[in-house]
Amino acid sequence: EARSSFARAVALAPDDPLANLRLAQSLMGLQRLDEARMYFQKCLDAQPPERYAADAKRGIAQVNAVLGK
């Protein structure tokens, strides 16, 4: 399962923006939205390249829209 692979990657490299982004995306696909938002934010906190930052910001906006925040 993709989520478990990305979770392992984050466990090994917690500050890796791409690992956090991919974990967030997989959690979003599983409708685990609060967790997804947390990992999207961790991606942003790691000061990723702009392409990852844009995806993380978009993910947070989508989660917030679904959750009404």
Short mmCIF file of C-alpha atoms in Angstrom, two decimals:
data_model
loop_
_atom_site.label_atom_id
_atom_site.label_comp_id
_atom_site.label_asym_id
_atom_site.label_seq_id
_atom_site.Cartn_x
_atom_site.Cartn_y
_atom_site.Cartn_z
CA GLU A 1 0.00 0.00 0.00
CA ALA A 2 1.31 3.42 -0.95
CA ARG A 3 0.40 5.05 2.35
CA SER A 4 2.52 2.64 4.37
CA SER A 5 5.47 3.11 2.02
CA PHE A 6 5.27 6.89 2.36
CA ALA A 7 4.82 6.59 6.14
CA ARG A 8 8.06 4.58 6.30
CA ALA A 9 9.81 7.21 4.20
CA VAL A 10 8.66 9.96 6.58
CA ALA A 11 9.77 7.88 9.58
CA LEU A 12 13.24 7.60 8.05
CA ALA A 13 13.44 11.24 6.93
CA PRO A 14 10.86 13.32 8.83
CA ASP A 15 12.02 16.61 7.29
CA ASP A 16 11.90 15.39 3.67
CA PRO A 17 9.32 17.59 1.93
CA LEU A 18 8.57 15.12 -0.85
CA ALA A 19 7.98 12.22 1.55
CA ASN A 20 5.60 14.38 3.60
CA LEU A 21 3.83 15.58 0.46
CA ARG A 22 3.32 12.07 -0.89
CA LEU A 23 2.10 10.80 2.48
CA ALA A 24 -0.36 13.70 2.67
CA GLN A 25 -1.64 12.96 -0.82
CA SER A 26 -2.14 9.28 -0.04
CA LEU A 27 -3.96 10.14 3.21
CA MET A 28 -6.17 12.55 1.32
CA GLY A 29 -7.10 9.78 -1.08
CA LEU A 30 -8.12 7.69 1.93
CA GLN A 31 -10.24 10.59 3.23
CA ARG A 32 -8.01 10.95 6.31
CA LEU A 33 -8.15 14.70 5.90
CA ASP A 34 -6.91 16.00 9.25
CA GLU A 35 -3.82 13.81 8.98
CA ALA A 36 -3.36 14.84 5.35
CA ARG A 37 -3.43 18.52 6.28
CA MET A 38 -0.79 17.92 8.97
CA TYR A 39 1.60 16.31 6.46
CA PHE A 40 0.92 18.97 3.82
CA GLN A 41 1.94 21.51 6.47
CA LYS A 42 5.06 19.50 7.38
CA CYS A 43 6.00 19.60 3.71
CA LEU A 44 5.69 23.40 3.73
CA ASP A 45 7.60 23.69 7.01
CA ALA A 46 10.54 21.93 5.35
CA GLN A 47 10.77 24.80 2.83
CA PRO A 48 10.39 22.62 -0.27
CA PRO A 49 11.05 23.54 -3.89
CA GLU A 50 8.21 25.63 -5.31
CA ARG A 51 6.60 22.75 -7.21
CA TYR A 52 6.16 20.78 -3.97
CA ALA A 53 5.06 23.89 -2.07
CA ALA A 54 2.38 24.61 -4.66
CA ASP A 55 1.05 21.05 -4.39
CA ALA A 56 1.05 21.24 -0.58
CA LYS A 57 -0.78 24.59 -0.57
CA ARG A 58 -3.33 23.24 -3.02
CA GLY A 59 -3.79 20.15 -0.84
CA ILE A 60 -4.37 22.24 2.28
CA ALA A 61 -6.91 24.37 0.40
CA GLN A 62 -8.76 21.25 -0.78
CA VAL A 63 -8.83 19.75 2.72
CA ASN A 64 -10.05 23.03 4.19
CA ALA A 65 -12.79 23.27 1.55
CA VAL A 66 -14.02 19.75 2.32
CA LEU A 67 -13.88 20.31 6.08
CA GLY A 68 -15.39 23.77 5.84
CA LYS A 69 -12.45 25.57 7.42
#
